[in-house]
Amino acid sequence: MSLSQSESTAPIVFETDPGRYRHWRLETQGESARLVWDVKETEPLRAGYALKLNSYDLGVDIELADAIERLRFEHPEVRAVAITSGKDRVFSAGANIHMLASSSHAFKVNFCKYTNETRLAIEDACARSGQRYLAACNGIAAGGGYELALACDEILLVDDGNSAVSLPEVPLLGVLPGTGGLTRIVDKRRVRRDHADIFCTLAEGVKGQRAVDWRLVDAVAPKSRFDDLVRDRLAKLAAGPARVASAPNASVPGASKRTGHGVKLTPLRVENGMDRWRYTALEVQIDRRRRTATLTLEGPEMEPPRDAAEARRQGADLWMLRLSRELSDALCRLRFNEEEIGLLLLKSGGDPERVARHDTALEALAREDWFAREVVLHLARTLRRLDVTARTLFALVEPGSCFAGSLMEIALAADRTYALDDPKRPVTMILSPLNFGPLPMGQGLTRLQVRLLAQPESHEALRRRVEAGDLPRFDAASALAAGLVTIAADDIDYEDEVRVAIEERVSLSPDALTGMEASLRFPGAETPETKIFGRLSAWQNWIFQRPNAVGDKGALKCYGRPERPSFDWRRT
Amino acid sequence: MSLSQSESTAPIVFETDPGRYRHWRLETQGESARLVWDVKETEPLRAGYALKLNSYDLGVDIELADAIERLRFEHPEVRAVAITSGKDRVFSAGANIHMLASSSHAFKVNFCKYTNETRLAIEDACARSGQRYLAACNGIAAGGGYELALACDEILLVDDGNSAVSLPEVPLLGVLPGTGGLTRIVDKRRVRRDHADIFCTLAEGVKGQRAVDWRLVDAVAPKSRFDDLVRDRLAKLAAGPARVASAPNASVPGASKRTGHGVKLTPLRVENGMDRWRYTALEVQIDRRRRTATLTLEGPEMEPPRDAAEARRQGADLWMLRLSRELSDALCRLRFNEEEIGLLLLKSGGDPERVARHDTALEALAREDWFAREVVLHLARTLRRLDVTARTLFALVEPGSCFAGSLMEIALAADRTYALDDPKRPVTMILSPLNFGPLPMGQGLTRLQVRLLAQPESHEALRRRVEAGDLPRFDAASALAAGLVTIAADDIDYEDEVRVAIEERVSLSPDALTGMEASLRFPGAETPETKIFGRLSAWQNWIFQRPNAVGDKGALKCYGRPERPSFDWRRT
């Protein structure tokens, strides 16, 4: 096993902006935009491999994720986006194999998770922000290249006798397509199971009319007419009805009215210390000895914006957006740069009543204003990023804490919540409208629904109170009674209780905890999103570990070498 | 890695009967029954470990699976079953750790799959046969012991200050509870996520009133009143309304009317050759060089029974029941005893028109007769066993084949179906009422619905024809057009096409194929059953492979030794 990326070199940075893109160009024109990938072969994130044929690594995907976010916030006028290649005859060769083959198991898994989140962000924009995506495959789209296309609403493929779409991971590399390909072809595109089976074992892929017949792409056109087809379809997507919000976000409709100027996503403000980073609304403190990180989230210092115009003026400084961007960045850093930190302690500080006022204001504004809506959707994505983070989450509700509404979601996302029950220094938790729909988990339920799965009538009673404007408030004891905290302990016991829980937790097998948490966090029906992070990721993690893939004679290791892989044939 | 069980010793046999049970006693009395487990410590399936404290191995579970089947067929009068322990102070310590620690990866995975199928069979009996199960935990129920209880409708726990339910796998062994425990506590019993988190990391488990409060058990009683409580609840379950069929089986209602004598499950008749086994309606031919097995299923020789009485007289000789029991047995043997066989070629022979008549007769009888209904439900379970078998399935539709109705499900379960399209020797495929509901997959859809997921209107048209008694018939070409076969090739090409497909398939990484097939076979929503075989199994497979569990200093290897496990702390 090679050294992990984080061991070998400097920490990975997740911030970028279009001025610094090395691999993508973002071009907007009226209601449509083009995202052109043109990967610089010589600029991989880490030395040791070349990004040939628009193959990608994490650095390429960080730019893509950034572009998708900016399209939503900075370009509200854009209704349709075409992703296309700046290279001749190749759309993308997918994730770079030499990068994968030389990465640690942990890095491979976290790389796949990040790229999956990026593709889900495209689908989120399509479904909830009225920005439709079109994959204009002007050349071969292999593996992760085709998987990116699968995340788009429509896939167009040039019909030049050569350009095919393919998922060659199984036949060529002995691993799975790791970015949702298997799930999306049968679940999203409803490719027939037997066709999918052939397709996923055919290294050269499928091209031309057969790709259309098998539902792998939506249309093909010869090279001479391909640009016209793309222009045509892009205009139709831009002119078409924006999709209405799907059920989980039903309380935040209004995607189609995206008027006015965009909001610039200004650089994050962060002081980086040795084992401590301070953003504006979040502090991360690493304790390497205990292998924990304490994340302290700060409530807003100011009252909420009075109207959409004021929110727009605050822009990226709006508390909820700042908090969400900072938390998202911190989670990415922790995943990649702090692999041994197994337990995140989630704390908060500030005025919970003010958070409730922010939530109430934003929820109301989001009904009419696209920016407020985007802020809530951003927080929803960040919270889902927290849900699928393979670290234990303990929330600590202590005096001065601020677990209300949007911040209460942090506590509800936790595997456990500990509250100090001291009548002299009471804590206050508040439920706001944002706890009842706009911030759904991946399976479509809210975290409060999951928490109260066995007491739907209690959930319904709380929902009705919030709907009537009567936000429920809890101290430690009543939160315990309502099922919102796991343990409430008095002044004498609290510290010991938490200390022992932390010590026990960090002593357990990190792998078993990852599997356990992934299995306990998502009760209820599964969706393509939870299938990708549950079923597909778990199979991939397994395969990434098997000698048949990563052993000296495994398929992933042998790729590009003269020798053929050698397999242990036992089927499990 | 130790030798796999199949390498080290004689093949595992999956047939047994109550007269030969070593670990269980099946006691029936009127409408209720008791299944008493009293594991013989000195009679493990393989030498090398002792089955202390009612811990179990595959041999114990084979007897349990047999008892559950016999209760349904041989004891139709039984309405409620109590599973209890014949040992003092211990219900079960779960799967035997020393057996697990000394088993190959493949054996562990297949062991978990088999035990999961057994527990799902309990839930199937509860949901569809009006036989309710009660776990009477008269002592400690740990790990797999508690997971067996979770498969029952009700869980009672003795309150003696000592007896607890627990899932200690994560804290003690560094692996997951592998028999559906994680899924069932949050999904089936709706234990709160944070309580589940504590419970699953607490080696000593939870007892007494807290176990009730946390929904881990339904009731507790002190030792002096425990037997009364069990008797009481068992009588109530027996007297209560039998559950009606759930939606997937809506067309086979009538569970409650279970009158008349039981049907004896007579021993399977099988000639065992070297690489060839012949049952009465199934032949298995192993080709070790190609790593394939050809399963040839035979249609019925006789016309269907004219009425329920005749079906009852035929009993275990009824074609559909024979076929289903034989196929189930063959799949178990292949999984455990033939690990390197990666591809199953599914063929059939006989008169497809006669199969259609059998199906039509059985489907009609099943509306009123419990035995006919049990036959259909048995076949449904066997087909689900086929769906989750980690081998590639190719169906071959050739002259003389018999892919109609119930046998057509075999072709629809396959990853691909090849048909010979030769006008001089035409093949006939027929859809029967059994293709439209009574044989659902684990996610609740029929295999035909999955096949036609993108053409629901085509599915609906076929359904209406069958409902009107007009069974659709297809030759190779029309089956291809209807989406029922993958490839139809003429006389000149067929043999080459199939040969090349087989050669290519058996050359691919067996691990990647397992992950791919598990991801492509189950489009549509997920259910607890598919979560268990997809999400949970995949995570467990991964963990079973990790040094943190199975390395020399892994938790599973260290269990019972003086040294403590040593972990690689990187979280993935």
PDB file of C-alpha atoms in Angstrom, chain B residues 106 170 474:
ATOM      1  CA  ALA B 106     -15.654 -16.426   0.981  1.00  0.00           C
ATOM      2  CA  VAL B 170     -18.382  -3.615  16.650  1.00  0.00           C
ATOM      3  CA  PHE B 474     -43.074 -15.512 -28.064  1.00  0.00           C
TER       4      PHE B 474
END
